[in-house]
Amino acid sequence: QLQASGGGLVQAGDSLRLSCAASGRTGSSGRMAWFRQAPGKEREFVATISRTGSTTDYADFVKGRFTISRDNTRNTLYLQMSELKPEDTAVYYCAAVVSGSIRSDRSYGYWGQGTLVTVSS
């Protein structure tokens, strides 16, 4: 019900936009979010956005570089990433249907399959 796409191999300093198409229950979900998991590390919070898009929250390490947005007419969530760094290399997951802390992956009930972003130096 969540399909992430847009990952790829880019160079440091490049930009990339991830998309997450929602369907079913997640298509009309409220808050949505992006998380990421680097090799050998735990999954971590990246950004979240409210149902209307009026409220966003970011992890400190992406503030000023990443922008989360959504188009509810298309049931699609986006993550615009700029000034990418090698340490941004990870599988990026979109998530929906939250109950609890908006920064905790345990709070989200639906997950996309992930899309790999690789940033070379």
PDB file of N, CA, C and O in Angstrom, residues 42-88:
ATOM      1  N   GLU A  42      20.782   1.062  12.755  1.00  0.00           N
ATOM      2  CA  GLU A  42      19.350   0.976  12.979  1.00  0.00           C
ATOM      3  C   GLU A  42      18.615   1.995  12.109  1.00  0.00           C
ATOM      4  O   GLU A  42      19.187   3.001  11.684  1.00  0.00           O
ATOM      5  N   ARG A  43      17.353   1.710  11.885  1.00  0.00           N
ATOM      6  CA  ARG A  43      16.528   2.642  11.129  1.00  0.00           C
ATOM      7  C   ARG A  43      16.360   3.932  11.934  1.00  0.00           C
ATOM      8  O   ARG A  43      16.168   3.879  13.165  1.00  0.00           O
ATOM      9  N   GLU A  44      16.440   5.061  11.253  1.00  0.00           N
ATOM     10  CA  GLU A  44      16.344   6.342  11.945  1.00  0.00           C
ATOM     11  C   GLU A  44      15.359   7.271  11.257  1.00  0.00           C
ATOM     12  O   GLU A  44      15.125   7.204  10.054  1.00  0.00           O
ATOM     13  N   PHE A  45      14.809   8.145  12.042  1.00  0.00           N
ATOM     14  CA  PHE A  45      13.831   9.132  11.586  1.00  0.00           C
ATOM     15  C   PHE A  45      14.506  10.167  10.693  1.00  0.00           C
ATOM     16  O   PHE A  45      15.619  10.632  10.993  1.00  0.00           O
ATOM     17  N   VAL A  46      13.822  10.544   9.616  1.00  0.00           N
ATOM     18  CA  VAL A  46      14.331  11.585   8.730  1.00  0.00           C
ATOM     19  C   VAL A  46      13.412  12.809   8.749  1.00  0.00           C
ATOM     20  O   VAL A  46      13.846  13.925   9.024  1.00  0.00           O
ATOM     21  N   ALA A  47      12.133  12.595   8.457  1.00  0.00           N
ATOM     22  CA  ALA A  47      11.202  13.727   8.394  1.00  0.00           C
ATOM     23  C   ALA A  47       9.775  13.212   8.467  1.00  0.00           C
ATOM     24  O   ALA A  47       9.496  12.070   8.125  1.00  0.00           O
ATOM     25  N   THR A  48       8.879  14.091   8.896  1.00  0.00           N
ATOM     26  CA  THR A  48       7.475  13.748   8.952  1.00  0.00           C
ATOM     27  C   THR A  48       6.633  14.958   8.560  1.00  0.00           C
ATOM     28  O   THR A  48       7.086  16.106   8.674  1.00  0.00           O
ATOM     29  N   ILE A  49       5.427  14.689   8.086  1.00  0.00           N
ATOM     30  CA  ILE A  49       4.542  15.755   7.634  1.00  0.00           C
ATOM     31  C   ILE A  49       3.117  15.425   8.045  1.00  0.00           C
ATOM     32  O   ILE A  49       2.697  14.257   8.011  1.00  0.00           O
ATOM     33  N   SER A  50       2.375  16.438   8.436  1.00  0.00           N
ATOM     34  CA  SER A  50       0.992  16.247   8.850  1.00  0.00           C
ATOM     35  C   SER A  50       0.099  15.965   7.641  1.00  0.00           C
ATOM     36  O   SER A  50       0.519  16.107   6.491  1.00  0.00           O
ATOM     37  N   ARG A  51      -1.131  15.608   7.917  1.00  0.00           N
ATOM     38  CA  ARG A  51      -2.051  15.236   6.845  1.00  0.00           C
ATOM     39  C   ARG A  51      -2.231  16.358   5.822  1.00  0.00           C
ATOM     40  O   ARG A  51      -2.265  16.108   4.624  1.00  0.00           O
ATOM     41  N   THR A  52      -2.344  17.567   6.283  1.00  0.00           N
ATOM     42  CA  THR A  52      -2.563  18.688   5.365  1.00  0.00           C
ATOM     43  C   THR A  52      -1.266  19.262   4.819  1.00  0.00           C
ATOM     44  O   THR A  52      -1.287  20.074   3.899  1.00  0.00           O
ATOM     45  N   GLY A  53      -0.156  18.854   5.391  1.00  0.00           N
ATOM     46  CA  GLY A  53       1.126  19.399   4.965  1.00  0.00           C
ATOM     47  C   GLY A  53       1.510  20.674   5.682  1.00  0.00           C
ATOM     48  O   GLY A  53       2.550  21.263   5.386  1.00  0.00           O
ATOM     49  N   SER A  54       0.696  21.096   6.625  1.00  0.00           N
ATOM     50  CA  SER A  54       0.955  22.363   7.292  1.00  0.00           C
ATOM     51  C   SER A  54       2.054  22.271   8.335  1.00  0.00           C
ATOM     52  O   SER A  54       2.645  23.291   8.699  1.00  0.00           O
ATOM     53  N   THR A  55       2.308  21.066   8.807  1.00  0.00           N
ATOM     54  CA  THR A  55       3.316  20.880   9.847  1.00  0.00           C
ATOM     55  C   THR A  55       4.333  19.846   9.416  1.00  0.00           C
ATOM     56  O   THR A  55       3.967  18.763   8.962  1.00  0.00           O
ATOM     57  N   THR A  56       5.601  20.204   9.556  1.00  0.00           N
ATOM     58  CA  THR A  56       6.683  19.273   9.236  1.00  0.00           C
ATOM     59  C   THR A  56       7.689  19.243  10.383  1.00  0.00           C
ATOM     60  O   THR A  56       7.764  20.184  11.189  1.00  0.00           O
ATOM     61  N   ASP A  57       8.447  18.177  10.420  1.00  0.00           N
ATOM     62  CA  ASP A  57       9.484  18.034  11.437  1.00  0.00           C
ATOM     63  C   ASP A  57      10.627  17.254  10.806  1.00  0.00           C
ATOM     64  O   ASP A  57      10.383  16.322  10.034  1.00  0.00           O
ATOM     65  N   TYR A  58      11.854  17.651  11.130  1.00  0.00           N
ATOM     66  CA  TYR A  58      13.023  17.045  10.510  1.00  0.00           C
ATOM     67  C   TYR A  58      14.046  16.622  11.555  1.00  0.00           C
ATOM     68  O   TYR A  58      14.196  17.268  12.598  1.00  0.00           O
ATOM     69  N   ALA A  59      14.779  15.601  11.219  1.00  0.00           N
ATOM     70  CA  ALA A  59      15.951  15.255  12.011  1.00  0.00           C
ATOM     71  C   ALA A  59      16.987  16.353  11.818  1.00  0.00           C
ATOM     72  O   ALA A  59      17.074  16.956  10.735  1.00  0.00           O
ATOM     73  N   ASP A  60      17.754  16.600  12.825  1.00  0.00           N
ATOM     74  CA  ASP A  60      18.729  17.696  12.763  1.00  0.00           C
ATOM     75  C   ASP A  60      19.705  17.523  11.600  1.00  0.00           C
ATOM     76  O   ASP A  60      20.120  18.512  10.985  1.00  0.00           O
ATOM     77  N   PHE A  61      20.046  16.295  11.292  1.00  0.00           N
ATOM     78  CA  PHE A  61      21.090  16.081  10.285  1.00  0.00           C
ATOM     79  C   PHE A  61      20.597  16.348   8.854  1.00  0.00           C
ATOM     80  O   PHE A  61      21.395  16.329   7.914  1.00  0.00           O
ATOM     81  N   VAL A  62      19.306  16.591   8.644  1.00  0.00           N
ATOM     82  CA  VAL A  62      18.810  16.899   7.308  1.00  0.00           C
ATOM     83  C   VAL A  62      18.192  18.288   7.210  1.00  0.00           C
ATOM     84  O   VAL A  62      17.806  18.713   6.115  1.00  0.00           O
ATOM     85  N   LYS A  63      18.102  18.985   8.303  1.00  0.00           N
ATOM     86  CA  LYS A  63      17.508  20.325   8.272  1.00  0.00           C
ATOM     87  C   LYS A  63      18.263  21.230   7.311  1.00  0.00           C
ATOM     88  O   LYS A  63      19.479  21.294   7.325  1.00  0.00           O
ATOM     89  N   GLY A  64      17.491  21.901   6.467  1.00  0.00           N
ATOM     90  CA  GLY A  64      18.089  22.802   5.494  1.00  0.00           C
ATOM     91  C   GLY A  64      18.518  22.128   4.213  1.00  0.00           C
ATOM     92  O   GLY A  64      18.830  22.800   3.221  1.00  0.00           O
ATOM     93  N   ARG A  65      18.533  20.793   4.196  1.00  0.00           N
ATOM     94  CA  ARG A  65      18.940  20.065   2.992  1.00  0.00           C
ATOM     95  C   ARG A  65      17.786  19.252   2.391  1.00  0.00           C
ATOM     96  O   ARG A  65      17.704  19.113   1.178  1.00  0.00           O
ATOM     97  N   PHE A  66      16.944  18.717   3.233  1.00  0.00           N
ATOM     98  CA  PHE A  66      15.832  17.880   2.776  1.00  0.00           C
ATOM     99  C   PHE A  66      14.513  18.614   3.010  1.00  0.00           C
ATOM    100  O   PHE A  66      14.370  19.346   3.995  1.00  0.00           O
ATOM    101  N   THR A  67      13.558  18.363   2.118  1.00  0.00           N
ATOM    102  CA  THR A  67      12.218  18.920   2.267  1.00  0.00           C
ATOM    103  C   THR A  67      11.188  17.829   2.045  1.00  0.00           C
ATOM    104  O   THR A  67      11.193  17.176   0.994  1.00  0.00           O
ATOM    105  N   ILE A  68      10.325  17.642   3.020  1.00  0.00           N
ATOM    106  CA  ILE A  68       9.240  16.677   2.893  1.00  0.00           C
ATOM    107  C   ILE A  68       7.986  17.413   2.436  1.00  0.00           C
ATOM    108  O   ILE A  68       7.725  18.540   2.867  1.00  0.00           O
ATOM    109  N   SER A  69       7.245  16.792   1.548  1.00  0.00           N
ATOM    110  CA  SER A  69       6.003  17.391   1.070  1.00  0.00           C
ATOM    111  C   SER A  69       5.050  16.279   0.647  1.00  0.00           C
ATOM    112  O   SER A  69       5.443  15.115   0.593  1.00  0.00           O
ATOM    113  N   ARG A  70       3.826  16.646   0.359  1.00  0.00           N
ATOM    114  CA  ARG A  70       2.857  15.654  -0.083  1.00  0.00           C
ATOM    115  C   ARG A  70       1.856  16.298  -1.021  1.00  0.00           C
ATOM    116  O   ARG A  70       1.590  17.497  -0.944  1.00  0.00           O
ATOM    117  N   ASP A  71       1.331  15.480  -1.902  1.00  0.00           N
ATOM    118  CA  ASP A  71       0.266  15.894  -2.801  1.00  0.00           C
ATOM    119  C   ASP A  71      -0.900  14.953  -2.543  1.00  0.00           C
ATOM    120  O   ASP A  71      -0.906  13.818  -3.031  1.00  0.00           O
ATOM    121  N   ASN A  72      -1.857  15.409  -1.772  1.00  0.00           N
ATOM    122  CA  ASN A  72      -2.965  14.539  -1.400  1.00  0.00           C
ATOM    123  C   ASN A  72      -3.891  14.235  -2.580  1.00  0.00           C
ATOM    124  O   ASN A  72      -4.633  13.247  -2.539  1.00  0.00           O
ATOM    125  N   THR A  73      -3.852  15.038  -3.610  1.00  0.00           N
ATOM    126  CA  THR A  73      -4.666  14.742  -4.795  1.00  0.00           C
ATOM    127  C   THR A  73      -4.090  13.545  -5.554  1.00  0.00           C
ATOM    128  O   THR A  73      -4.800  12.859  -6.275  1.00  0.00           O
ATOM    129  N   ARG A  74      -2.803  13.332  -5.373  1.00  0.00           N
ATOM    130  CA  ARG A  74      -2.130  12.196  -6.016  1.00  0.00           C
ATOM    131  C   ARG A  74      -1.787  11.088  -5.020  1.00  0.00           C
ATOM    132  O   ARG A  74      -1.176  10.096  -5.391  1.00  0.00           O
ATOM    133  N   ASN A  75      -2.155  11.282  -3.745  1.00  0.00           N
ATOM    134  CA  ASN A  75      -1.810  10.319  -2.689  1.00  0.00           C
ATOM    135  C   ASN A  75      -0.323   9.986  -2.711  1.00  0.00           C
ATOM    136  O   ASN A  75       0.072   8.813  -2.661  1.00  0.00           O
ATOM    137  N   THR A  76       0.488  11.010  -2.819  1.00  0.00           N
ATOM    138  CA  THR A  76       1.921  10.803  -2.939  1.00  0.00           C
ATOM    139  C   THR A  76       2.690  11.669  -1.945  1.00  0.00           C
ATOM    140  O   THR A  76       2.376  12.845  -1.770  1.00  0.00           O
ATOM    141  N   LEU A  77       3.666  11.048  -1.332  1.00  0.00           N
ATOM    142  CA  LEU A  77       4.578  11.703  -0.400  1.00  0.00           C
ATOM    143  C   LEU A  77       5.914  11.881  -1.115  1.00  0.00           C
ATOM    144  O   LEU A  77       6.326  11.020  -1.904  1.00  0.00           O
ATOM    145  N   TYR A  78       6.594  12.975  -0.830  1.00  0.00           N
ATOM    146  CA  TYR A  78       7.879  13.262  -1.462  1.00  0.00           C
ATOM    147  C   TYR A  78       8.949  13.583  -0.421  1.00  0.00           C
ATOM    148  O   TYR A  78       8.652  14.029   0.681  1.00  0.00           O
ATOM    149  N   LEU A  79      10.180  13.359  -0.840  1.00  0.00           N
ATOM    150  CA  LEU A  79      11.316  13.819  -0.059  1.00  0.00           C
ATOM    151  C   LEU A  79      12.334  14.385  -1.039  1.00  0.00           C
ATOM    152  O   LEU A  79      12.964  13.640  -1.791  1.00  0.00           O
ATOM    153  N   GLN A  80      12.435  15.700  -1.063  1.00  0.00           N
ATOM    154  CA  GLN A  80      13.415  16.365  -1.907  1.00  0.00           C
ATOM    155  C   GLN A  80      14.710  16.472  -1.124  1.00  0.00           C
ATOM    156  O   GLN A  80      14.741  17.087  -0.055  1.00  0.00           O
ATOM    157  N   MET A  81      15.758  15.873  -1.664  1.00  0.00           N
ATOM    158  CA  MET A  81      17.042  15.848  -0.974  1.00  0.00           C
ATOM    159  C   MET A  81      18.059  16.637  -1.793  1.00  0.00           C
ATOM    160  O   MET A  81      18.192  16.416  -2.998  1.00  0.00           O
ATOM    161  N   SER A  82      18.746  17.537  -1.153  1.00  0.00           N
ATOM    162  CA  SER A  82      19.781  18.310  -1.823  1.00  0.00           C
ATOM    163  C   SER A  82      21.056  18.268  -0.989  1.00  0.00           C
ATOM    164  O   SER A  82      21.042  17.862   0.173  1.00  0.00           O
ATOM    165  N   GLU A  83      22.133  18.728  -1.585  1.00  0.00           N
ATOM    166  CA  GLU A  83      23.444  18.723  -0.911  1.00  0.00           C
ATOM    167  C   GLU A  83      23.723  17.361  -0.280  1.00  0.00           C
ATOM    168  O   GLU A  83      24.145  17.275   0.875  1.00  0.00           O
ATOM    169  N   LEU A  84      23.492  16.332  -1.038  1.00  0.00           N
ATOM    170  CA  LEU A  84      23.651  14.987  -0.501  1.00  0.00           C
ATOM    171  C   LEU A  84      25.093  14.701  -0.116  1.00  0.00           C
ATOM    172  O   LEU A  84      26.038  15.174  -0.773  1.00  0.00           O
ATOM    173  N   LYS A  85      25.237  13.936   0.944  1.00  0.00           N
ATOM    174  CA  LYS A  85      26.542  13.574   1.477  1.00  0.00           C
ATOM    175  C   LYS A  85      26.685  12.057   1.471  1.00  0.00           C
ATOM    176  O   LYS A  85      25.671  11.336   1.513  1.00  0.00           O
ATOM    177  N   PRO A  86      27.894  11.554   1.461  1.00  0.00           N
ATOM    178  CA  PRO A  86      28.069  10.094   1.507  1.00  0.00           C
ATOM    179  C   PRO A  86      27.367   9.466   2.704  1.00  0.00           C
ATOM    180  O   PRO A  86      26.865   8.342   2.602  1.00  0.00           O
ATOM    181  N   GLU A  87      27.315  10.180   3.818  1.00  0.00           N
ATOM    182  CA  GLU A  87      26.651   9.636   5.004  1.00  0.00           C
ATOM    183  C   GLU A  87      25.131   9.583   4.875  1.00  0.00           C
ATOM    184  O   GLU A  87      24.451   9.042   5.748  1.00  0.00           O
ATOM    185  N   ASP A  88      24.586  10.120   3.790  1.00  0.00           N
ATOM    186  CA  ASP A  88      23.155   9.989   3.521  1.00  0.00           C
ATOM    187  C   ASP A  88      22.831   8.660   2.835  1.00  0.00           C
ATOM    188  O   ASP A  88      21.656   8.338   2.618  1.00  0.00           O
TER     189      ASP A  88
END
